[in-house]
Tab-separated table of C-alpha atoms in Angstrom:
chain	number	residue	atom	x	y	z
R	1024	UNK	CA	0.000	0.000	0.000
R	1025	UNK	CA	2.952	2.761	0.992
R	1026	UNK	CA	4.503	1.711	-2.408
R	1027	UNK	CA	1.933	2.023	-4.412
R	1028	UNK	CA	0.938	5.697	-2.779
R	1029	UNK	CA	5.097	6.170	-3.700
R	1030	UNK	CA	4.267	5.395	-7.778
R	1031	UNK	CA	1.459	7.444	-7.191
R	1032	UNK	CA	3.490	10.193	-6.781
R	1033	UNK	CA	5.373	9.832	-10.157
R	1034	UNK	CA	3.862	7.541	-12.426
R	1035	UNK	CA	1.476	6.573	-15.029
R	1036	UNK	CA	0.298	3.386	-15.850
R	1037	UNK	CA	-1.394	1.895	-19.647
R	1038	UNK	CA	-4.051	-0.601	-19.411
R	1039	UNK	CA	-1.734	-3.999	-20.166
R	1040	UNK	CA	0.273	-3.202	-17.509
R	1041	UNK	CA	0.947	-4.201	-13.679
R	1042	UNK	CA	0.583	-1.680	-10.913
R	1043	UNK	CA	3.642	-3.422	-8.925
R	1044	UNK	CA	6.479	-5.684	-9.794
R	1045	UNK	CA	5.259	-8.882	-8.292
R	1046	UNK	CA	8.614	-10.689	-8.975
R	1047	UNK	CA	10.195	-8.388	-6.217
R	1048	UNK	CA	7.378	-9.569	-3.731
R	1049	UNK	CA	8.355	-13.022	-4.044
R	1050	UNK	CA	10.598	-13.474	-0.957
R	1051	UNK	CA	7.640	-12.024	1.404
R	1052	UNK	CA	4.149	-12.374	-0.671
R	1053	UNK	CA	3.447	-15.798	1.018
R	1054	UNK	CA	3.704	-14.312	4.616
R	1055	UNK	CA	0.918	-11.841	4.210
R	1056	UNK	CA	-2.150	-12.290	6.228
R	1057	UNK	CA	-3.783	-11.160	3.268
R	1058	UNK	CA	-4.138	-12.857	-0.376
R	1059	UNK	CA	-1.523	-10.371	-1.716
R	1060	UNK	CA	-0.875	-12.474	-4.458
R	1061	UNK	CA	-4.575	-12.431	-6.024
R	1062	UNK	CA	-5.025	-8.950	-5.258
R	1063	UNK	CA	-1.773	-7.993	-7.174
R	1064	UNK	CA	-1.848	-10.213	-9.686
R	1065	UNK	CA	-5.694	-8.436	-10.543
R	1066	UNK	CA	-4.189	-5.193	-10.505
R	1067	UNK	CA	-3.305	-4.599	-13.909
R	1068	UNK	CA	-6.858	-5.785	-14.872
R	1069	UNK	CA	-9.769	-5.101	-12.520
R	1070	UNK	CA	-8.691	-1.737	-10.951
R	1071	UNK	CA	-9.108	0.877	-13.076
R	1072	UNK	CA	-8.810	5.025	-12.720
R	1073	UNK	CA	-11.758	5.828	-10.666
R	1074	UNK	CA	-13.662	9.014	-10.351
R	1075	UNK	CA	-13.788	11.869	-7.721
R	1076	UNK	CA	-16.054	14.096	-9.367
R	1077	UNK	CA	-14.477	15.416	-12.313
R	1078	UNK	CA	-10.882	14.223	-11.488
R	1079	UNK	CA	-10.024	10.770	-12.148
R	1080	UNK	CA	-7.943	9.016	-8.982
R	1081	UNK	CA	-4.856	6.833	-9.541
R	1082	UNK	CA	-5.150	3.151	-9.682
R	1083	UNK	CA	-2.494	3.224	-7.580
R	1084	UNK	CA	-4.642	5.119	-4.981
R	1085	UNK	CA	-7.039	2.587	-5.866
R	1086	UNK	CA	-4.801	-0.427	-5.032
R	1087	UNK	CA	-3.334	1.060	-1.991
R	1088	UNK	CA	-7.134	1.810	-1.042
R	1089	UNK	CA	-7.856	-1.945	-1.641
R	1090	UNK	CA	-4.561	-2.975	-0.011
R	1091	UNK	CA	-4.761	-0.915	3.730
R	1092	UNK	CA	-8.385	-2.182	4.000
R	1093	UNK	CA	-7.739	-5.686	3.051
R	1094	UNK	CA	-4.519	-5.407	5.742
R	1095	UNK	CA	-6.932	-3.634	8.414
R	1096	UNK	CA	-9.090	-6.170	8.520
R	1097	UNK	CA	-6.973	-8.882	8.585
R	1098	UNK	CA	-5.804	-7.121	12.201
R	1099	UNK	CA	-3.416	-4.371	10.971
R	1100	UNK	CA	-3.699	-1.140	13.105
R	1101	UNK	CA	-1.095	0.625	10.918
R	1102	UNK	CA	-3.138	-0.169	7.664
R	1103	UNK	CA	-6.731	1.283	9.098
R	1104	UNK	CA	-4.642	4.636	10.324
R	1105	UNK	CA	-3.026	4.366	6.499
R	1106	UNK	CA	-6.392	4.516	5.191
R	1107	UNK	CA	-7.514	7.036	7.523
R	1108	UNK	CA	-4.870	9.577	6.179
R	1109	UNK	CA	-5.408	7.955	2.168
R	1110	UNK	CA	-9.140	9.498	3.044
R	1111	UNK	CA	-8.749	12.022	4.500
R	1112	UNK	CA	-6.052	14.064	2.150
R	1113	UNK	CA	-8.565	13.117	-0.467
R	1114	UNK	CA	-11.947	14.494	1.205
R	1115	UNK	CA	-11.499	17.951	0.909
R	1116	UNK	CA	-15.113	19.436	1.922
R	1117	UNK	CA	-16.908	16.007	1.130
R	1118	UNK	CA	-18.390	15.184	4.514
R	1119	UNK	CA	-18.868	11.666	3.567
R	1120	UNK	CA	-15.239	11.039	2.790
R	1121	UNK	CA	-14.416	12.706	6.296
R	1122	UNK	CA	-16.708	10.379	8.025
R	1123	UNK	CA	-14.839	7.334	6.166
R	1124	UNK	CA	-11.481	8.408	6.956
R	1125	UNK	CA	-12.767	9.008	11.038
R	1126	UNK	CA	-14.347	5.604	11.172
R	1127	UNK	CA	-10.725	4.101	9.558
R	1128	UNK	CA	-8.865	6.451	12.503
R	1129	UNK	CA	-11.252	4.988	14.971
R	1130	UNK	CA	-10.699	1.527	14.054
R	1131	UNK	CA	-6.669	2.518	14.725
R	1132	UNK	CA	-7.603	3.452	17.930
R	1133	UNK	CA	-9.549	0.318	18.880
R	1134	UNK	CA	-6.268	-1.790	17.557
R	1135	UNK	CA	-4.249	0.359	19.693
R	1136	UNK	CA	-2.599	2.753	17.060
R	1137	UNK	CA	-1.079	5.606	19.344
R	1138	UNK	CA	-1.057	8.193	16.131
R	1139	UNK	CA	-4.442	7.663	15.396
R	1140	UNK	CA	-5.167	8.402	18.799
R	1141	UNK	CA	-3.424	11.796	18.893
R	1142	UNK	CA	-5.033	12.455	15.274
R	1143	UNK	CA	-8.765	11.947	16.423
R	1144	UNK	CA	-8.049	13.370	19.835
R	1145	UNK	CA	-6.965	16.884	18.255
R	1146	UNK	CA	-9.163	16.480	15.819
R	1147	UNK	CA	-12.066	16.396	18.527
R	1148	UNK	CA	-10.357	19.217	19.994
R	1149	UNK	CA	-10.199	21.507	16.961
R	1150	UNK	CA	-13.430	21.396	15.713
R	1151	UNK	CA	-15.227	21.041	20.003
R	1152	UNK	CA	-16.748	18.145	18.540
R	1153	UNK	CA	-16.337	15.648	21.642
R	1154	UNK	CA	-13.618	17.659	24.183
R	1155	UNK	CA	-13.668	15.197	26.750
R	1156	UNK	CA	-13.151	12.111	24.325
R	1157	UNK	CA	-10.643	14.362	22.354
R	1158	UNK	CA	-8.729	14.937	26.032
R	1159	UNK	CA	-9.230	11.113	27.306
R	1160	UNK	CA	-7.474	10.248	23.711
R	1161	UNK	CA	-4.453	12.364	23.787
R	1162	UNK	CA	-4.378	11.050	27.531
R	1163	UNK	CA	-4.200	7.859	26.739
R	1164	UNK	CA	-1.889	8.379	23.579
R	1165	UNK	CA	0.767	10.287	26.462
R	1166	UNK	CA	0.994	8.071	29.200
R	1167	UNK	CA	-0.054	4.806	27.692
R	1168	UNK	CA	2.317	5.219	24.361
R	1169	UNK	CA	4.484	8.218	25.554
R	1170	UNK	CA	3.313	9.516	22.173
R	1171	UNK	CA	5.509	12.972	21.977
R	1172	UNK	CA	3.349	14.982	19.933
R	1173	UNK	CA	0.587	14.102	22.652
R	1174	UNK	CA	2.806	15.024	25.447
R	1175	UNK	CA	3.250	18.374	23.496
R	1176	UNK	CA	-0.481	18.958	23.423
R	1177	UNK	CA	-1.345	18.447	26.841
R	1178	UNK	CA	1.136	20.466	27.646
R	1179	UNK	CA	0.546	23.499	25.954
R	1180	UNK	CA	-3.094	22.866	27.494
R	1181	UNK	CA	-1.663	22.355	31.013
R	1182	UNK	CA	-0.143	26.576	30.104
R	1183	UNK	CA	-3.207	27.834	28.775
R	1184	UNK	CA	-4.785	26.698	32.296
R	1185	UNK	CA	-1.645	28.455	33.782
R	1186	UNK	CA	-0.720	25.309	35.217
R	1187	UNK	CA	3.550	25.363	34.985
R	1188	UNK	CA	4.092	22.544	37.125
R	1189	UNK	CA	2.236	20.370	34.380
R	1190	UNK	CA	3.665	22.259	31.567
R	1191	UNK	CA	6.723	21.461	32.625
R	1192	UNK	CA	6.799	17.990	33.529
R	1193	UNK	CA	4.772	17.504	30.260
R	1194	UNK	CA	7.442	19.162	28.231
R	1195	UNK	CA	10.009	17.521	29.603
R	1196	UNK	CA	8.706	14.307	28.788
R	1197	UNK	CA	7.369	15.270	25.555
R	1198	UNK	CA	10.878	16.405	24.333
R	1199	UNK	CA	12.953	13.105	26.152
R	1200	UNK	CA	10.471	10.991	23.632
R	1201	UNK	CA	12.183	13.460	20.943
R	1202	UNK	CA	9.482	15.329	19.850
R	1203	UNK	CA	11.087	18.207	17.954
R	1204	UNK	CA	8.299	21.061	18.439
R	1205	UNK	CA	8.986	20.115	22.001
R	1206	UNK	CA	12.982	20.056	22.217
R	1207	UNK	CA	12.549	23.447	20.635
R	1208	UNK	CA	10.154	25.155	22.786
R	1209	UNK	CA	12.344	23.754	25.705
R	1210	UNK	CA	15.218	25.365	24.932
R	1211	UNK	CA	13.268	28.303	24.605
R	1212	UNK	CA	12.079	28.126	28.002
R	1213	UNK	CA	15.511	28.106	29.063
R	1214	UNK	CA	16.659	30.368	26.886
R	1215	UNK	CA	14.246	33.131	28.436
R	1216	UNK	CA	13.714	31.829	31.817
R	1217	UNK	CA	9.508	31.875	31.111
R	1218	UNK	CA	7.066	29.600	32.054
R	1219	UNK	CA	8.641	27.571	35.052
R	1220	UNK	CA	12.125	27.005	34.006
R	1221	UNK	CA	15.423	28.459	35.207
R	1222	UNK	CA	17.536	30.714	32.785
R	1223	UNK	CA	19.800	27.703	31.427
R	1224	UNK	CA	21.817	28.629	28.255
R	1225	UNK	CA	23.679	25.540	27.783
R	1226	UNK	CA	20.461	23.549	28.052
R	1227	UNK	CA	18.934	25.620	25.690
R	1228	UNK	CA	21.610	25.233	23.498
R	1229	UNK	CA	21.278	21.745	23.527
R	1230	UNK	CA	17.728	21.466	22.974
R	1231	UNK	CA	17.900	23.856	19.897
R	1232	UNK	CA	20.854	21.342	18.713
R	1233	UNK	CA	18.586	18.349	19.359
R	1234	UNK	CA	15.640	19.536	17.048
R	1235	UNK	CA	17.899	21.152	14.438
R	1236	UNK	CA	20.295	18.794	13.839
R	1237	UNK	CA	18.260	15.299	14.333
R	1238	UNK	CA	15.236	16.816	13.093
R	1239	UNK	CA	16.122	19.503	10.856
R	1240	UNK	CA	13.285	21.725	12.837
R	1241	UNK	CA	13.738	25.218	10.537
R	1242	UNK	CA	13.793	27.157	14.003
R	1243	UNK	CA	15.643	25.502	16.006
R	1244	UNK	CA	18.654	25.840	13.921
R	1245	UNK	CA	17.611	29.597	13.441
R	1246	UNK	CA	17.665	29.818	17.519
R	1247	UNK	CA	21.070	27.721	17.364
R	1248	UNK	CA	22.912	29.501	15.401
R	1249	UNK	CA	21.747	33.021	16.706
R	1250	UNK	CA	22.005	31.752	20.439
Protein backbone atom coordinates (compact mmCIF):
# COMPACT_ATOMS: atom_id res chain seq x y z
CA UNK A 1 0.00 0.00 0.00
CA UNK A 2 2.95 2.76 0.99
CA UNK A 3 4.50 1.71 -2.41
CA UNK A 4 1.93 2.02 -4.41
CA UNK A 5 0.94 5.70 -2.78
CA UNK A 6 5.10 6.17 -3.70
CA UNK A 7 4.27 5.40 -7.78
CA UNK A 8 1.46 7.44 -7.19
CA UNK A 9 3.49 10.19 -6.78
CA UNK A 10 5.37 9.83 -10.16
CA UNK A 11 3.86 7.54 -12.43
CA UNK A 12 1.48 6.57 -15.03
CA UNK A 13 0.30 3.39 -15.85
CA UNK A 14 -1.39 1.90 -19.65
CA UNK A 15 -4.05 -0.60 -19.41
CA UNK A 16 -1.73 -4.00 -20.17
CA UNK A 17 0.27 -3.20 -17.51
CA UNK A 18 0.95 -4.20 -13.68
CA UNK A 19 0.58 -1.68 -10.91
CA UNK A 20 3.64 -3.42 -8.93
CA UNK A 21 6.48 -5.68 -9.79
CA UNK A 22 5.26 -8.88 -8.29
CA UNK A 23 8.61 -10.69 -8.98
CA UNK A 24 10.20 -8.39 -6.22
CA UNK A 25 7.38 -9.57 -3.73
CA UNK A 26 8.36 -13.02 -4.04
CA UNK A 27 10.60 -13.47 -0.96
CA UNK A 28 7.64 -12.02 1.40
CA UNK A 29 4.15 -12.37 -0.67
CA UNK A 30 3.45 -15.80 1.02
CA UNK A 31 3.70 -14.31 4.62
CA UNK A 32 0.92 -11.84 4.21
CA UNK A 33 -2.15 -12.29 6.23
CA UNK A 34 -3.78 -11.16 3.27
CA UNK A 35 -4.14 -12.86 -0.38
CA UNK A 36 -1.52 -10.37 -1.72
CA UNK A 37 -0.88 -12.47 -4.46
CA UNK A 38 -4.57 -12.43 -6.02
CA UNK A 39 -5.03 -8.95 -5.26
CA UNK A 40 -1.77 -7.99 -7.17
CA UNK A 41 -1.85 -10.21 -9.69
CA UNK A 42 -5.69 -8.44 -10.54
CA UNK A 43 -4.19 -5.19 -10.50
CA UNK A 44 -3.31 -4.60 -13.91
CA UNK A 45 -6.86 -5.78 -14.87
CA UNK A 46 -9.77 -5.10 -12.52
CA UNK A 47 -8.69 -1.74 -10.95
CA UNK A 48 -9.11 0.88 -13.08
CA UNK A 49 -8.81 5.02 -12.72
CA UNK A 50 -11.76 5.83 -10.67
CA UNK A 51 -13.66 9.01 -10.35
CA UNK A 52 -13.79 11.87 -7.72
CA UNK A 53 -16.05 14.10 -9.37
CA UNK A 54 -14.48 15.42 -12.31
CA UNK A 55 -10.88 14.22 -11.49
CA UNK A 56 -10.02 10.77 -12.15
CA UNK A 57 -7.94 9.02 -8.98
CA UNK A 58 -4.86 6.83 -9.54
CA UNK A 59 -5.15 3.15 -9.68
CA UNK A 60 -2.49 3.22 -7.58
CA UNK A 61 -4.64 5.12 -4.98
CA UNK A 62 -7.04 2.59 -5.87
CA UNK A 63 -4.80 -0.43 -5.03
CA UNK A 64 -3.33 1.06 -1.99
CA UNK A 65 -7.13 1.81 -1.04
CA UNK A 66 -7.86 -1.95 -1.64
CA UNK A 67 -4.56 -2.98 -0.01
CA UNK A 68 -4.76 -0.92 3.73
CA UNK A 69 -8.38 -2.18 4.00
CA UNK A 70 -7.74 -5.69 3.05
CA UNK A 71 -4.52 -5.41 5.74
CA UNK A 72 -6.93 -3.63 8.41
CA UNK A 73 -9.09 -6.17 8.52
CA UNK A 74 -6.97 -8.88 8.59
CA UNK A 75 -5.80 -7.12 12.20
CA UNK A 76 -3.42 -4.37 10.97
CA UNK A 77 -3.70 -1.14 13.11
CA UNK A 78 -1.10 0.63 10.92
CA UNK A 79 -3.14 -0.17 7.66
CA UNK A 80 -6.73 1.28 9.10
CA UNK A 81 -4.64 4.64 10.32
CA UNK A 82 -3.03 4.37 6.50
CA UNK A 83 -6.39 4.52 5.19
CA UNK A 84 -7.51 7.04 7.52
CA UNK A 85 -4.87 9.58 6.18
CA UNK A 86 -5.41 7.95 2.17
CA UNK A 87 -9.14 9.50 3.04
CA UNK A 88 -8.75 12.02 4.50
CA UNK A 89 -6.05 14.06 2.15
CA UNK A 90 -8.57 13.12 -0.47
CA UNK A 91 -11.95 14.49 1.20
CA UNK A 92 -11.50 17.95 0.91
CA UNK A 93 -15.11 19.44 1.92
CA UNK A 94 -16.91 16.01 1.13
CA UNK A 95 -18.39 15.18 4.51
CA UNK A 96 -18.87 11.67 3.57
CA UNK A 97 -15.24 11.04 2.79
CA UNK A 98 -14.42 12.71 6.30
CA UNK A 99 -16.71 10.38 8.02
CA UNK A 100 -14.84 7.33 6.17
CA UNK A 101 -11.48 8.41 6.96
CA UNK A 102 -12.77 9.01 11.04
CA UNK A 103 -14.35 5.60 11.17
CA UNK A 104 -10.72 4.10 9.56
CA UNK A 105 -8.86 6.45 12.50
CA UNK A 106 -11.25 4.99 14.97
CA UNK A 107 -10.70 1.53 14.05
CA UNK A 108 -6.67 2.52 14.72
CA UNK A 109 -7.60 3.45 17.93
CA UNK A 110 -9.55 0.32 18.88
CA UNK A 111 -6.27 -1.79 17.56
CA UNK A 112 -4.25 0.36 19.69
CA UNK A 113 -2.60 2.75 17.06
CA UNK A 114 -1.08 5.61 19.34
CA UNK A 115 -1.06 8.19 16.13
CA UNK A 116 -4.44 7.66 15.40
CA UNK A 117 -5.17 8.40 18.80
CA UNK A 118 -3.42 11.80 18.89
CA UNK A 119 -5.03 12.46 15.27
CA UNK A 120 -8.76 11.95 16.42
CA UNK A 121 -8.05 13.37 19.83
CA UNK A 122 -6.96 16.88 18.26
CA UNK A 123 -9.16 16.48 15.82
CA UNK A 124 -12.07 16.40 18.53
CA UNK A 125 -10.36 19.22 19.99
CA UNK A 126 -10.20 21.51 16.96
CA UNK A 127 -13.43 21.40 15.71
CA UNK A 128 -15.23 21.04 20.00
CA UNK A 129 -16.75 18.14 18.54
CA UNK A 130 -16.34 15.65 21.64
CA UNK A 131 -13.62 17.66 24.18
CA UNK A 132 -13.67 15.20 26.75
CA UNK A 133 -13.15 12.11 24.33
CA UNK A 134 -10.64 14.36 22.35
CA UNK A 135 -8.73 14.94 26.03
CA UNK A 136 -9.23 11.11 27.31
CA UNK A 137 -7.47 10.25 23.71
CA UNK A 138 -4.45 12.36 23.79
CA UNK A 139 -4.38 11.05 27.53
CA UNK A 140 -4.20 7.86 26.74
CA UNK A 141 -1.89 8.38 23.58
CA UNK A 142 0.77 10.29 26.46
CA UNK A 143 0.99 8.07 29.20
CA UNK A 144 -0.05 4.81 27.69
CA UNK A 145 2.32 5.22 24.36
CA UNK A 146 4.48 8.22 25.55
CA UNK A 147 3.31 9.52 22.17
CA UNK A 148 5.51 12.97 21.98
CA UNK A 149 3.35 14.98 19.93
CA UNK A 150 0.59 14.10 22.65
CA UNK A 151 2.81 15.02 25.45
CA UNK A 152 3.25 18.37 23.50
CA UNK A 153 -0.48 18.96 23.42
CA UNK A 154 -1.35 18.45 26.84
CA UNK A 155 1.14 20.47 27.65
CA UNK A 156 0.55 23.50 25.95
CA UNK A 157 -3.09 22.87 27.49
CA UNK A 158 -1.66 22.36 31.01
CA UNK A 159 -0.14 26.58 30.10
CA UNK A 160 -3.21 27.83 28.78
CA UNK A 161 -4.79 26.70 32.30
CA UNK A 162 -1.65 28.46 33.78
CA UNK A 163 -0.72 25.31 35.22
CA UNK A 164 3.55 25.36 34.98
CA UNK A 165 4.09 22.54 37.12
CA UNK A 166 2.24 20.37 34.38
CA UNK A 167 3.67 22.26 31.57
CA UNK A 168 6.72 21.46 32.62
CA UNK A 169 6.80 17.99 33.53
CA UNK A 170 4.77 17.50 30.26
CA UNK A 171 7.44 19.16 28.23
CA UNK A 172 10.01 17.52 29.60
CA UNK A 173 8.71 14.31 28.79
CA UNK A 174 7.37 15.27 25.56
CA UNK A 175 10.88 16.40 24.33
CA UNK A 176 12.95 13.10 26.15
CA UNK A 177 10.47 10.99 23.63
CA UNK A 178 12.18 13.46 20.94
CA UNK A 179 9.48 15.33 19.85
CA UNK A 180 11.09 18.21 17.95
CA UNK A 181 8.30 21.06 18.44
CA UNK A 182 8.99 20.12 22.00
CA UNK A 183 12.98 20.06 22.22
CA UNK A 184 12.55 23.45 20.63
CA UNK A 185 10.15 25.16 22.79
CA UNK A 186 12.34 23.75 25.70
CA UNK A 187 15.22 25.36 24.93
CA UNK A 188 13.27 28.30 24.61
CA UNK A 189 12.08 28.13 28.00
CA UNK A 190 15.51 28.11 29.06
CA UNK A 191 16.66 30.37 26.89
CA UNK A 192 14.25 33.13 28.44
CA UNK A 193 13.71 31.83 31.82
CA UNK A 194 9.51 31.88 31.11
CA UNK A 195 7.07 29.60 32.05
CA UNK A 196 8.64 27.57 35.05
CA UNK A 197 12.13 27.01 34.01
CA UNK A 198 15.42 28.46 35.21
CA UNK A 199 17.54 30.71 32.78
CA UNK A 200 19.80 27.70 31.43
CA UNK A 201 21.82 28.63 28.25
CA UNK A 202 23.68 25.54 27.78
CA UNK A 203 20.46 23.55 28.05
CA UNK A 204 18.93 25.62 25.69
CA UNK A 205 21.61 25.23 23.50
CA UNK A 206 21.28 21.75 23.53
CA UNK A 207 17.73 21.47 22.97
CA UNK A 208 17.90 23.86 19.90
CA UNK A 209 20.85 21.34 18.71
CA UNK A 210 18.59 18.35 19.36
CA UNK A 211 15.64 19.54 17.05
CA UNK A 212 17.90 21.15 14.44
CA UNK A 213 20.30 18.79 13.84
CA UNK A 214 18.26 15.30 14.33
CA UNK A 215 15.24 16.82 13.09
CA UNK A 216 16.12 19.50 10.86
CA UNK A 217 13.29 21.72 12.84
CA UNK A 218 13.74 25.22 10.54
CA UNK A 219 13.79 27.16 14.00
CA UNK A 220 15.64 25.50 16.01
CA UNK A 221 18.65 25.84 13.92
CA UNK A 222 17.61 29.60 13.44
CA UNK A 223 17.66 29.82 17.52
CA UNK A 224 21.07 27.72 17.36
CA UNK A 225 22.91 29.50 15.40
CA UNK A 226 21.75 33.02 16.71
CA UNK A 227 22.00 31.75 20.44
Amino acid sequence: GNEALELAKKSSVSADESLINTDRCTDWIDESPINLSQILAQSSKTIDNEKDGDESISPYISLAHLLYEEAGKAGSAEAWYNLGHLLWDRSGDDEETIMKAMEAFNKAVDLGDSDAMYFVGAQYLSQQEDDEAGYQLLVRAAHEYNHGPALHHLALLSLQGEDKDEFCGLLTKAAEAGNPDSLFLQGYCFYHGEDGYEVDMKAALDNFLAAAENFEHVEAMVSAGGG
